[in-house]
Amino acid sequence: MKQKIRCIEKKFLLAIKSNDLISIKLFQVNDNYFGYPENNLWIIDGGITLKFKDTTYSLAWNQDTDEFSFENQCFEKIYEDDNYTEIDIEGLKGCNQNKITNAKLKWTDYDIILDYTMATKKESKLTEIIIEFESGDFLQIATVDYTLEKNSRAKNYSYDIHGELLISLNNIIEINNID
């Protein structure tokens, strides 16, 4: 499994170095999402697509596995229903056509249930990407769970591939590991 992760990560980092970023697209499945534009922070449930000149990568909800999946394809290939909308977020438009200079990927081990016997195996899943742009901007993308109290903002974030997708521009949100 570690070899597969290294291969995915290596291909993604190679795509960053050899391609220009064309666009970033966000997708929402349910009616509402949390947006804190004054903090450049959004919590969505569909996914994100990074479209490069020659390739596309998405971190998107995968209905077959009921978790977020990082794949070398567009959102629509991972999330196969048509009940989603593309979210237009003004704050992210400045990242389009911006050269990526670095990316850090974080993988977290999960016990994955194999079958009806409840047998499990450990698998590493992508839980966070931090992308740095030539402009000095940076983008945090993470699969999270969080606490939400009445009339309050989301807080107490933890990594969770079964949760939602945190998108934060120029503001690294502290996320606790699930261990």
GROMACS .gro file of N, CA and C in nm:
model
  537
    1MET      N    1   0.082  -0.120   0.000
    1MET     CA    2   0.000   0.000   0.000
    1MET      C    3   0.086   0.126   0.000
    2LYS      N    4   0.195   0.124   0.076
    2LYS     CA    5   0.283   0.242   0.081
    2LYS      C    6   0.340   0.272  -0.057
    3GLN      N    7   0.366   0.167  -0.135
    3GLN     CA    8   0.418   0.187  -0.271
    3GLN      C    9   0.315   0.256  -0.358
    4LYS      N   10   0.188   0.220  -0.344
    4LYS     CA   11   0.080   0.283  -0.420
    4LYS      C   12   0.069   0.431  -0.384
    5ILE      N   13   0.081   0.461  -0.255
    5ILE     CA   14   0.075   0.600  -0.209
    5ILE      C   15   0.190   0.680  -0.267
    6ARG      N   16   0.311   0.625  -0.261
    6ARG     CA   17   0.426   0.695  -0.316
    6ARG      C   18   0.408   0.721  -0.466
    7CYS      N   19   0.348   0.626  -0.536
    7CYS     CA   20   0.326   0.641  -0.680
    7CYS      C   21   0.224   0.753  -0.708
    8ILE      N   22   0.113   0.754  -0.635
    8ILE     CA   23   0.011   0.859  -0.651
    8ILE      C   24   0.071   0.995  -0.619
    9GLU      N   25   0.142   1.002  -0.508
    9GLU     CA   26   0.202   1.129  -0.466
    9GLU      C   27   0.306   1.176  -0.568
   10LYS      N   28   0.389   1.085  -0.616
   10LYS     CA   29   0.493   1.119  -0.713
   10LYS      C   30   0.431   1.171  -0.843
   11LYS      N   31   0.324   1.106  -0.890
   11LYS     CA   32   0.258   1.150  -1.013
   11LYS      C   33   0.194   1.288  -0.995
   12PHE      N   34   0.134   1.312  -0.878
   12PHE     CA   35   0.073   1.441  -0.851
   12PHE      C   36   0.179   1.551  -0.847
   13LEU      N   37   0.288   1.526  -0.776
   13LEU     CA   38   0.395   1.626  -0.767
   13LEU      C   39   0.459   1.650  -0.904
   14LEU      N   40   0.469   1.547  -0.985
   14LEU     CA   41   0.520   1.562  -1.121
   14LEU      C   42   0.425   1.646  -1.205
   15ALA      N   43   0.295   1.624  -1.189
   15ALA     CA   44   0.195   1.703  -1.262
   15ALA      C   45   0.207   1.851  -1.226
   16ILE      N   46   0.232   1.879  -1.100
   16ILE     CA   47   0.248   2.017  -1.055
   16ILE      C   48   0.369   2.083  -1.122
   17LYS      N   49   0.479   2.010  -1.128
   17LYS     CA   50   0.602   2.067  -1.184
   17LYS      C   51   0.597   2.081  -1.335
   18SER      N   52   0.524   1.994  -1.403
   18SER     CA   53   0.530   1.993  -1.549
   18SER      C   54   0.407   2.053  -1.617
   19ASN      N   55   0.310   2.098  -1.540
   19ASN     CA   56   0.187   2.152  -1.598
   19ASN      C   57   0.150   2.284  -1.532
   20ASP      N   58   0.082   2.365  -1.608
   20ASP     CA   59   0.026   2.487  -1.552
   20ASP      C   60  -0.112   2.454  -1.494
   21LEU      N   61  -0.142   2.512  -1.377
   21LEU     CA   62  -0.274   2.498  -1.319
   21LEU      C   63  -0.371   2.584  -1.399
   22ILE      N   64  -0.474   2.522  -1.452
   22ILE     CA   65  -0.573   2.595  -1.531
   22ILE      C   66  -0.685   2.647  -1.441
   23SER      N   67  -0.739   2.557  -1.357
   23SER     CA   68  -0.850   2.599  -1.272
   23SER      C   69  -0.866   2.510  -1.149
   24ILE      N   70  -0.932   2.568  -1.050
   24ILE     CA   71  -0.974   2.496  -0.930
   24ILE      C   72  -1.126   2.504  -0.928
   25LYS      N   73  -1.190   2.388  -0.916
   25LYS     CA   74  -1.336   2.385  -0.910
   25LYS      C   75  -1.381   2.314  -0.784
   26LEU      N   76  -1.484   2.369  -0.719
   26LEU     CA   77  -1.543   2.309  -0.600
   26LEU      C   78  -1.683   2.259  -0.632
   27PHE      N   79  -1.720   2.147  -0.570
   27PHE     CA   80  -1.850   2.087  -0.596
   27PHE      C   81  -1.922   2.058  -0.464
   28GLN      N   82  -2.053   2.082  -0.465
   28GLN     CA   83  -2.137   2.062  -0.348
   28GLN      C   84  -2.249   1.965  -0.385
   29VAL      N   85  -2.275   1.868  -0.298
   29VAL     CA   86  -2.381   1.770  -0.322
   29VAL      C   87  -2.510   1.813  -0.253
   30ASN      N   88  -2.503   1.845  -0.125
   30ASN     CA   89  -2.622   1.886  -0.051
   30ASN      C   90  -2.653   2.033  -0.077
   31ASP      N   91  -2.767   2.078  -0.028
   31ASP     CA   92  -2.812   2.214  -0.056
   31ASP      C   93  -2.723   2.322   0.002
   32ASN      N   94  -2.670   2.300   0.121
   32ASN     CA   95  -2.597   2.406   0.190
   32ASN      C   96  -2.454   2.365   0.223
   33TYR      N   97  -2.369   2.464   0.235
   33TYR     CA   98  -2.233   2.443   0.281
   33TYR      C   99  -2.196   2.560   0.372
   34PHE      N  100  -2.090   2.543   0.450
   34PHE     CA  101  -2.045   2.650   0.538
   34PHE      C  102  -1.942   2.734   0.464
   35GLY      N  103  -1.963   2.863   0.465
   35GLY     CA  104  -1.868   2.954   0.406
   35GLY      C  105  -1.837   3.067   0.501
   36TYR      N  106  -1.711   3.088   0.524
   36TYR     CA  107  -1.664   3.199   0.607
   36TYR      C  108  -1.569   3.281   0.520
   37PRO      N  109  -1.624   3.354   0.421
   37PRO     CA  110  -1.539   3.424   0.324
   37PRO      C  111  -1.445   3.526   0.387
   38GLU      N  112  -1.483   3.584   0.500
   38GLU     CA  113  -1.395   3.680   0.566
   38GLU      C  114  -1.268   3.612   0.617
   39ASN      N  115  -1.273   3.481   0.637
   39ASN     CA  116  -1.157   3.402   0.679
   39ASN      C  117  -1.103   3.314   0.566
   40ASN      N  118  -1.158   3.330   0.445
   40ASN     CA  119  -1.120   3.246   0.330
   40ASN      C  120  -1.128   3.098   0.365
   41LEU      N  121  -1.242   3.057   0.424
   41LEU     CA  122  -1.263   2.920   0.469
   41LEU      C  123  -1.400   2.872   0.424
   42TRP      N  124  -1.402   2.750   0.370
   42TRP     CA  125  -1.526   2.688   0.325
   42TRP      C  126  -1.524   2.542   0.363
   43ILE      N  127  -1.642   2.488   0.397
   43ILE     CA  128  -1.656   2.346   0.426
   43ILE      C  129  -1.764   2.292   0.333
   44ILE      N  130  -1.725   2.203   0.243
   44ILE     CA  131  -1.815   2.152   0.140
   44ILE      C  132  -1.823   2.000   0.151
   45ASP      N  133  -1.914   1.940   0.073
   45ASP     CA  134  -1.929   1.795   0.084
   45ASP      C  135  -1.911   1.719  -0.047
   46GLY      N  136  -1.888   1.787  -0.157
   46GLY     CA  137  -1.874   1.717  -0.285
   46GLY      C  138  -1.730   1.686  -0.320
   47GLY      N  139  -1.652   1.790  -0.346
   47GLY     CA  140  -1.513   1.766  -0.380
   47GLY      C  141  -1.447   1.887  -0.442
   48ILE      N  142  -1.321   1.869  -0.477
   48ILE     CA  143  -1.242   1.973  -0.542
   48ILE      C  144  -1.166   1.910  -0.657
   49THR      N  145  -1.157   1.984  -0.766
   49THR     CA  146  -1.081   1.940  -0.882
   49THR      C  147  -0.974   2.042  -0.914
   50LEU      N  148  -0.853   1.993  -0.934
   50LEU     CA  149  -0.741   2.076  -0.977
   50LEU      C  150  -0.712   2.037  -1.121
   51LYS      N  151  -0.745   2.126  -1.213
   51LYS     CA  152  -0.727   2.098  -1.356
   51LYS      C  153  -0.598   2.162  -1.404
   52PHE      N  154  -0.510   2.078  -1.454
   52PHE     CA  155  -0.384   2.123  -1.511
   52PHE      C  156  -0.393   2.116  -1.663
   53LYS      N  157  -0.294   2.167  -1.729
   53LYS     CA  158  -0.293   2.168  -1.875
   53LYS      C  159  -0.310   2.027  -1.932
   54ASP      N  160  -0.239   1.929  -1.876
   54ASP     CA  161  -0.240   1.794  -1.933
   54ASP      C  162  -0.305   1.687  -1.846
   55THR      N  163  -0.353   1.723  -1.728
   55THR     CA  164  -0.411   1.622  -1.640
   55THR      C  165  -0.503   1.688  -1.537
   56THR      N  166  -0.578   1.606  -1.466
   56THR     CA  167  -0.671   1.654  -1.365
   56THR      C  168  -0.663   1.564  -1.242
   57TYR      N  169  -0.664   1.626  -1.124
   57TYR     CA  170  -0.670   1.552  -0.998
   57TYR      C  171  -0.789   1.602  -0.918
   58SER      N  172  -0.856   1.509  -0.850
   58SER     CA  173  -0.970   1.545  -0.766
   58SER      C  174  -0.964   1.474  -0.634
   59LEU      N  175  -1.008   1.544  -0.531
   59LEU     CA  176  -1.037   1.485  -0.401
   59LEU      C  177  -1.187   1.498  -0.389
   60ALA      N  178  -1.258   1.385  -0.405
   60ALA     CA  179  -1.403   1.391  -0.419
   60ALA      C  180  -1.470   1.278  -0.343
   61TRP      N  181  -1.598   1.301  -0.311
   61TRP     CA  182  -1.676   1.199  -0.243
   61TRP      C  183  -1.697   1.082  -0.337
   62ASN      N  184  -1.662   0.962  -0.289
   62ASN     CA  185  -1.678   0.840  -0.366
   62ASN      C  186  -1.793   0.761  -0.305
   63GLN      N  187  -1.903   0.750  -0.378
   63GLN     CA  188  -2.022   0.682  -0.326
   63GLN      C  189  -2.001   0.533  -0.306
   64ASP      N  190  -1.913   0.473  -0.383
   64ASP     CA  191  -1.889   0.329  -0.371
   64ASP      C  192  -1.822   0.293  -0.239
   65THR      N  193  -1.734   0.380  -0.192
   65THR     CA  194  -1.661   0.353  -0.068
   65THR      C  195  -1.708   0.439   0.050
   66ASP      N  196  -1.799   0.532   0.026
   66ASP     CA  197  -1.849   0.624   0.128
   66ASP      C  198  -1.736   0.698   0.199
   67GLU      N  199  -1.645   0.751   0.119
   67GLU     CA  200  -1.534   0.829   0.172
   67GLU      C  201  -1.478   0.918   0.062
   68PHE      N  202  -1.397   1.014   0.102
   68PHE     CA  203  -1.329   1.097   0.002
   68PHE      C  204  -1.216   1.017  -0.060
   69SER      N  205  -1.200   1.036  -0.189
   69SER     CA  206  -1.101   0.961  -0.266
   69SER      C  207  -1.020   1.059  -0.349
   70PHE      N  208  -0.888   1.042  -0.349
   70PHE     CA  209  -0.797   1.125  -0.427
   70PHE      C  210  -0.758   1.048  -0.552
   71GLU      N  211  -0.797   1.100  -0.668
   71GLU     CA  212  -0.775   1.028  -0.792
   71GLU      C  213  -0.731   1.120  -0.904
   72ASN      N  214  -0.666   1.061  -1.002
   72ASN     CA  215  -0.617   1.132  -1.120
   72ASN      C  216  -0.728   1.134  -1.226
   73GLN      N  217  -0.838   1.200  -1.193
   73GLN     CA  218  -0.950   1.217  -1.285
   73GLN      C  219  -1.042   1.328  -1.235
   74CYS      N  220  -1.138   1.363  -1.315
   74CYS     CA  221  -1.228   1.473  -1.280
   74CYS      C  222  -1.332   1.429  -1.177
   75PHE      N  223  -1.391   1.526  -1.111
   75PHE     CA  224  -1.491   1.502  -1.007
   75PHE      C  225  -1.603   1.412  -1.058
   76GLU      N  226  -1.652   1.439  -1.178
   76GLU     CA  227  -1.768   1.367  -1.233
   76GLU      C  228  -1.742   1.218  -1.253
   77LYS      N  229  -1.617   1.179  -1.264
   77LYS     CA  230  -1.582   1.036  -1.279
   77LYS      C  231  -1.581   0.966  -1.143
   78ILE      N  232  -1.554   1.040  -1.037
   78ILE     CA  233  -1.552   0.982  -0.903
   78ILE      C  234  -1.692   0.984  -0.842
   79TYR      N  235  -1.758   1.100  -0.850
   79TYR     CA  236  -1.894   1.114  -0.799
   79TYR      C  237  -1.988   1.097  -0.919
   80GLU      N  238  -2.054   0.983  -0.928
   80GLU     CA  239  -2.122   0.946  -1.051
   80GLU      C  240  -2.266   0.996  -1.064
   81ASP      N  241  -2.327   1.046  -0.957
   81ASP     CA  242  -2.462   1.103  -0.969
   81ASP      C  243  -2.455   1.242  -1.030
   82ASP      N  244  -2.570   1.295  -1.068
   82ASP     CA  245  -2.572   1.430  -1.124
   82ASP      C  246  -2.637   1.531  -1.030
   83ASN      N  247  -2.646   1.497  -0.901
   83ASN     CA  248  -2.711   1.585  -0.804
   83ASN      C  249  -2.612   1.676  -0.732
   84TYR      N  250  -2.526   1.741  -0.807
   84TYR     CA  251  -2.426   1.829  -0.748
   84TYR      C  252  -2.431   1.963  -0.822
   85THR      N  253  -2.373   2.063  -0.757
   85THR     CA  254  -2.357   2.192  -0.822
   85THR      C  255  -2.212   2.237  -0.807
   86GLU      N  256  -2.168   2.314  -0.902
   86GLU     CA  257  -2.035   2.373  -0.891
   86GLU      C  258  -2.049   2.502  -0.812
   87ILE      N  259  -1.963   2.520  -0.715
   87ILE     CA  260  -1.966   2.638  -0.629
   87ILE      C  261  -1.868   2.741  -0.684
   88ASP      N  262  -1.916   2.861  -0.702
   88ASP     CA  263  -1.831   2.970  -0.751
   88ASP      C  264  -1.788   3.054  -0.631
   89ILE      N  265  -1.662   3.041  -0.592
   89ILE     CA  266  -1.611   3.114  -0.476
   89ILE      C  267  -1.511   3.218  -0.524
   90GLU      N  268  -1.547   3.341  -0.506
   90GLU     CA  269  -1.467   3.454  -0.554
   90GLU      C  270  -1.323   3.450  -0.502
   91GLY      N  271  -1.306   3.415  -0.375
   91GLY     CA  272  -1.174   3.417  -0.315
   91GLY      C  273  -1.074   3.321  -0.378
   92LEU      N  274  -1.123   3.214  -0.441
   92LEU     CA  275  -1.033   3.116  -0.502
   92LEU      C  276  -0.995   3.150  -0.645
   93LYS      N  277  -1.064   3.246  -0.705
   93LYS     CA  278  -1.037   3.278  -0.846
   93LYS      C  279  -0.893   3.325  -0.868
   94GLY      N  280  -0.832   3.386  -0.767
   94GLY     CA  281  -0.694   3.431  -0.780
   94GLY      C  282  -0.594   3.317  -0.789
   95CYS      N  283  -0.636   3.197  -0.751
   95CYS     CA  284  -0.548   3.080  -0.759
   95CYS      C  285  -0.544   3.021  -0.900
   96ASN      N  286  -0.650   3.045  -0.977
   96ASN     CA  287  -0.653   2.994  -1.114
   96ASN      C  288  -0.542   3.059  -1.195
   97GLN      N  289  -0.480   2.980  -1.280
   97GLN     CA  290  -0.369   3.025  -1.366
   97GLN      C  291  -0.245   3.064  -1.286
   98ASN      N  292  -0.241   3.026  -1.159
   98ASN     CA  293  -0.129   3.058  -1.070
   98ASN      C  294  -0.039   2.935  -1.062
   99LYS      N  295   0.089   2.954  -1.079
   99LYS     CA  296   0.183   2.842  -1.077
   99LYS      C  297   0.198   2.786  -0.935
  100ILE      N  298   0.188   2.654  -0.923
  100ILE     CA  299   0.210   2.586  -0.796
  100ILE      C  300   0.359   2.560  -0.781
  101THR      N  301   0.415   2.599  -0.668
  101THR     CA  302   0.558   2.579  -0.645
  101THR      C  303   0.587   2.460  -0.554
  102ASN      N  304   0.488   2.421  -0.473
  102ASN     CA  305   0.510   2.309  -0.381
  102ASN      C  306   0.376   2.255  -0.333
  103ALA      N  307   0.376   2.129  -0.295
  103ALA     CA  308   0.258   2.067  -0.234
  103ALA      C  309   0.303   1.965  -0.131
  104LYS      N  310   0.234   1.964  -0.020
  104LYS     CA  311   0.260   1.866   0.085
  104LYS      C  312   0.134   1.784   0.104
  105LEU      N  313   0.148   1.653   0.099
  105LEU     CA  314   0.035   1.563   0.114
  105LEU      C  315   0.047   1.489   0.247
  106LYS      N  316  -0.065   1.479   0.317
  106LYS     CA  317  -0.068   1.406   0.445
  106LYS      C  318  -0.158   1.284   0.428
  107TRP      N  319  -0.106   1.170   0.468
  107TRP     CA  320  -0.179   1.044   0.461
  107TRP      C  321  -0.204   0.996   0.603
  108THR      N  322  -0.322   0.941   0.628
  108THR     CA  323  -0.359   0.890   0.759
  108THR      C  324  -0.403   0.745   0.745
  109ASP      N  325  -0.360   0.661   0.839
  109ASP     CA  326  -0.399   0.520   0.836
  109ASP      C  327  -0.537   0.501   0.895
  110TYR      N  328  -0.618   0.421   0.827
  110TYR     CA  329  -0.753   0.388   0.870
  110TYR      C  330  -0.770   0.237   0.869
  111ASP      N  331  -0.854   0.186   0.961
  111ASP     CA  332  -0.896   0.047   0.956
  111ASP      C  333  -1.014   0.040   0.861
  112ILE      N  334  -0.998  -0.029   0.749
  112ILE     CA  335  -1.101  -0.040   0.648
  112ILE      C  336  -1.168  -0.177   0.662
  113ILE      N  337  -1.300  -0.179   0.669
  113ILE     CA  338  -1.375  -0.304   0.679
  113ILE      C  339  -1.373  -0.371   0.542
  114LEU      N  340  -1.333  -0.498   0.539
  114LEU     CA  341  -1.318  -0.571   0.413
  114LEU      C  342  -1.447  -0.638   0.366
  115ASP      N  343  -1.523  -0.694   0.460
  115ASP     CA  344  -1.642  -0.769   0.418
  115ASP      C  345  -1.741  -0.781   0.533
  116TYR      N  346  -1.842  -0.862   0.514
  116TYR     CA  347  -1.950  -0.877   0.611
  116TYR      C  348  -1.903  -0.938   0.745
  117THR      N  349  -1.785  -1.000   0.746
  117THR     CA  350  -1.732  -1.058   0.871
  117THR      C  351  -1.671  -0.951   0.960
  118MET      N  352  -1.665  -0.829   0.908
  118MET     CA  353  -1.608  -0.714   0.976
  118MET      C  354  -1.456  -0.725   0.990
  119ALA      N  355  -1.396  -0.810   0.909
  119ALA     CA  356  -1.250  -0.815   0.903
  119ALA      C  357  -1.200  -0.681   0.851
  120THR      N  358  -1.086  -0.637   0.904
  120THR     CA  359  -1.034  -0.506   0.863
  120THR      C  360  -0.889  -0.517   0.818
  121LYS      N  361  -0.847  -0.415   0.749
  121LYS     CA  362  -0.705  -0.399   0.716
  121LYS      C  363  -0.675  -0.250   0.722
  122LYS      N  364  -0.550  -0.218   0.749
  122LYS     CA  365  -0.508  -0.077   0.754
  122LYS      C  366  -0.479  -0.029   0.613
  123GLU      N  367  -0.532   0.089   0.582
  123GLU     CA  368  -0.503   0.155   0.455
  123GLU      C  369  -0.473   0.301   0.483
  124SER      N  370  -0.377   0.354   0.410
  124SER     CA  371  -0.347   0.497   0.420
  124SER      C  372  -0.434   0.573   0.320
  125LYS      N  373  -0.496   0.678   0.367
  125LYS     CA  374  -0.584   0.761   0.284
  125LYS      C  375  -0.535   0.905   0.290
  126LEU      N  376  -0.548   0.975   0.179
  126LEU     CA  377  -0.509   1.116   0.176
  126LEU      C  378  -0.608   1.196   0.260
  127THR      N  379  -0.555   1.272   0.356
  127THR     CA  380  -0.642   1.353   0.441
  127THR      C  381  -0.614   1.502   0.429
  128GLU      N  382  -0.500   1.540   0.367
  128GLU     CA  383  -0.472   1.683   0.356
  128GLU      C  384  -0.371   1.710   0.245
  129ILE      N  385  -0.395   1.819   0.174
  129ILE     CA  386  -0.300   1.872   0.076
  129ILE      C  387  -0.281   2.019   0.110
  130ILE      N  388  -0.157   2.062   0.118
  130ILE     CA  389  -0.129   2.205   0.131
  130ILE      C  390  -0.050   2.243   0.007
  131ILE      N  391  -0.108   2.336  -0.070
  131ILE     CA  392  -0.049   2.379  -0.197
  131ILE      C  393   0.004   2.521  -0.181
  132GLU      N  394   0.127   2.541  -0.225
  132GLU     CA  395   0.188   2.674  -0.222
  132GLU      C  396   0.198   2.726  -0.365
  133PHE      N  397   0.161   2.851  -0.384
  133PHE     CA  398   0.162   2.913  -0.516
  133PHE      C  399   0.278   3.011  -0.530
  134GLU      N  400   0.317   3.035  -0.652
  134GLU     CA  401   0.424   3.129  -0.682
  134GLU      C  402   0.391   3.269  -0.630
  135SER      N  403   0.264   3.302  -0.625
  135SER     CA  404   0.220   3.434  -0.578
  135SER      C  405   0.239   3.453  -0.427
  136GLY      N  406   0.268   3.343  -0.356
  136GLY     CA  407   0.280   3.351  -0.211
  136GLY      C  408   0.155   3.300  -0.140
  137ASP      N  409   0.045   3.282  -0.214
  137ASP     CA  410  -0.076   3.227  -0.157
  137ASP      C  411  -0.056   3.079  -0.127
  138PHE      N  412  -0.137   3.026  -0.037
  138PHE     CA  413  -0.136   2.882  -0.012
  138PHE      C  414  -0.278   2.836   0.015
  139LEU      N  415  -0.303   2.709  -0.019
  139LEU     CA  416  -0.437   2.652  -0.012
  139LEU      C  417  -0.429   2.522   0.068
  140GLN      N  418  -0.512   2.513   0.172
  140GLN     CA  419  -0.524   2.392   0.252
  140GLN      C  420  -0.652   2.321   0.213
  141ILE      N  421  -0.640   2.193   0.180
  141ILE     CA  422  -0.754   2.108   0.145
  141ILE      C  423  -0.747   1.988   0.238
  142ALA      N  424  -0.853   1.961   0.315
  142ALA     CA  425  -0.846   1.850   0.410
  142ALA      C  426  -0.984   1.786   0.428
  143THR      N  427  -0.982   1.654   0.449
  143THR     CA  428  -1.105   1.583   0.482
  143THR      C  429  -1.120   1.590   0.633
  144VAL      N  430  -1.232   1.643   0.681
  144VAL     CA  431  -1.246   1.671   0.824
  144VAL      C  432  -1.383   1.636   0.880
  145ASP      N  433  -1.385   1.623   1.009
  145ASP     CA  434  -1.505   1.627   1.090
  145ASP      C  435  -1.483   1.745   1.185
  146TYR      N  436  -1.589   1.795   1.247
  146TYR     CA  437  -1.576   1.913   1.332
  146TYR      C  438  -1.695   1.922   1.425
  147THR      N  439  -1.685   2.012   1.520
  147THR     CA  440  -1.794   2.040   1.613
  147THR      C  441  -1.863   2.167   1.566
  148LEU      N  442  -1.994   2.166   1.572
  148LEU     CA  443  -2.072   2.284   1.536
  148LEU      C  444  -2.180   2.303   1.641
  149GLU      N  445  -2.166   2.411   1.717
  149GLU     CA  446  -2.265   2.440   1.820
  149GLU      C  447  -2.361   2.546   1.766
  150LYS      N  448  -2.478   2.554   1.825
  150LYS     CA  449  -2.580   2.648   1.780
  150LYS      C  450  -2.523   2.790   1.780
  151ASN      N  451  -2.547   2.862   1.670
  151ASN     CA  452  -2.500   3.000   1.652
  151ASN      C  453  -2.349   3.013   1.667
  152SER      N  454  -2.277   2.911   1.624
  152SER     CA  455  -2.132   2.910   1.636
  152SER      C  456  -2.069   2.866   1.505
  153ARG      N  457  -1.942   2.892   1.494
  153ARG     CA  458  -1.865   2.847   1.378
  153ARG      C  459  -1.817   2.705   1.401
  154ALA      N  460  -1.778   2.642   1.292
  154ALA     CA  461  -1.716   2.510   1.303
  154ALA      C  462  -1.586   2.523   1.382
  155LYS      N  463  -1.555   2.422   1.463
  155LYS     CA  464  -1.432   2.422   1.542
  155LYS      C  465  -1.397   2.278   1.578
  156ASN      N  466  -1.285   2.259   1.645
  156ASN     CA  467  -1.239   2.127   1.686
  156ASN      C  468  -1.232   2.031   1.568
  157TYR      N  469  -1.154   2.068   1.468
  157TYR     CA  470  -1.142   1.987   1.347
  157TYR      C  471  -1.057   1.863   1.373
  158SER      N  472  -1.096   1.753   1.309
  158SER     CA  473  -1.015   1.631   1.309
  158SER      C  474  -1.020   1.572   1.168
  159TYR      N  475  -0.913   1.501   1.131
  159TYR     CA  476  -0.910   1.438   0.999
  159TYR      C  477  -1.014   1.328   0.992
  160ASP      N  478  -1.089   1.323   0.882
  160ASP     CA  479  -1.192   1.220   0.867
  160ASP      C  480  -1.228   1.206   0.720
  161ILE      N  481  -1.193   1.093   0.659
  161ILE     CA  482  -1.223   1.071   0.517
  161ILE      C  483  -1.372   1.050   0.493
  162HIS      N  484  -1.449   1.032   0.601
  162HIS     CA  485  -1.593   1.014   0.588
  162HIS      C  486  -1.669   1.143   0.619
  163GLY      N  487  -1.597   1.252   0.643
  163GLY     CA  488  -1.658   1.378   0.684
  163GLY      C  489  -1.687   1.471   0.569
  164GLU      N  490  -1.633   1.591   0.576
  164GLU     CA  491  -1.653   1.692   0.473
  164GLU      C  492  -1.516   1.745   0.432
  165LEU      N  493  -1.517   1.834   0.336
  165LEU     CA  494  -1.393   1.886   0.281
  165LEU      C  495  -1.373   2.031   0.324
  166LEU      N  496  -1.263   2.056   0.393
  166LEU     CA  497  -1.226   2.190   0.435
  166LEU      C  498  -1.137   2.251   0.327
  167ILE      N  499  -1.169   2.372   0.286
  167ILE     CA  500  -1.090   2.448   0.191
  167ILE      C  501  -1.055   2.580   0.259
  168SER      N  502  -0.926   2.607   0.276
  168SER     CA  503  -0.884   2.728   0.343
  168SER      C  504  -0.773   2.795   0.263
  169LEU      N  505  -0.792   2.921   0.232
  169LEU     CA  506  -0.695   2.998   0.154
  169LEU      C  507  -0.618   3.092   0.245
  170ASN      N  508  -0.484   3.079   0.244
  170ASN     CA  509  -0.393   3.166   0.320
  170ASN      C  510  -0.417   3.164   0.470
  171ASN      N  511  -0.469   3.054   0.520
  171ASN     CA  512  -0.496   3.042   0.662
  171ASN      C  513  -0.495   2.893   0.696
  172ILE      N  514  -0.388   2.844   0.754
  172ILE     CA  515  -0.380   2.702   0.790
  172ILE      C  516  -0.464   2.678   0.915
  173ILE      N  517  -0.562   2.590   0.903
  173ILE     CA  518  -0.650   2.554   1.012
  173ILE      C  519  -0.587   2.436   1.088
  174GLU      N  520  -0.581   2.446   1.219
  174GLU     CA  521  -0.527   2.336   1.299
  174GLU      C  522  -0.626   2.221   1.298
  175ILE      N  523  -0.575   2.104   1.261
  175ILE     CA  524  -0.657   1.984   1.254
  175ILE      C  525  -0.592   1.878   1.342
  176ASN      N  526  -0.670   1.822   1.431
  176ASN     CA  527  -0.618   1.717   1.519
  176ASN      C  528  -0.631   1.583   1.450
  177ASN      N  529  -0.536   1.496   1.474
  177ASN     CA  530  -0.544   1.363   1.417
  177ASN      C  531  -0.654   1.285   1.489
  178ILE      N  532  -0.705   1.183   1.424
  178ILE     CA  533  -0.816   1.105   1.481
  178ILE      C  534  -0.768   1.004   1.584
  179ASP      N  535  -0.639   0.983   1.593
  179ASP     CA  536  -0.587   0.881   1.687
  179ASP      C  537  -0.613   0.920   1.830
   0.00000   0.00000   0.00000
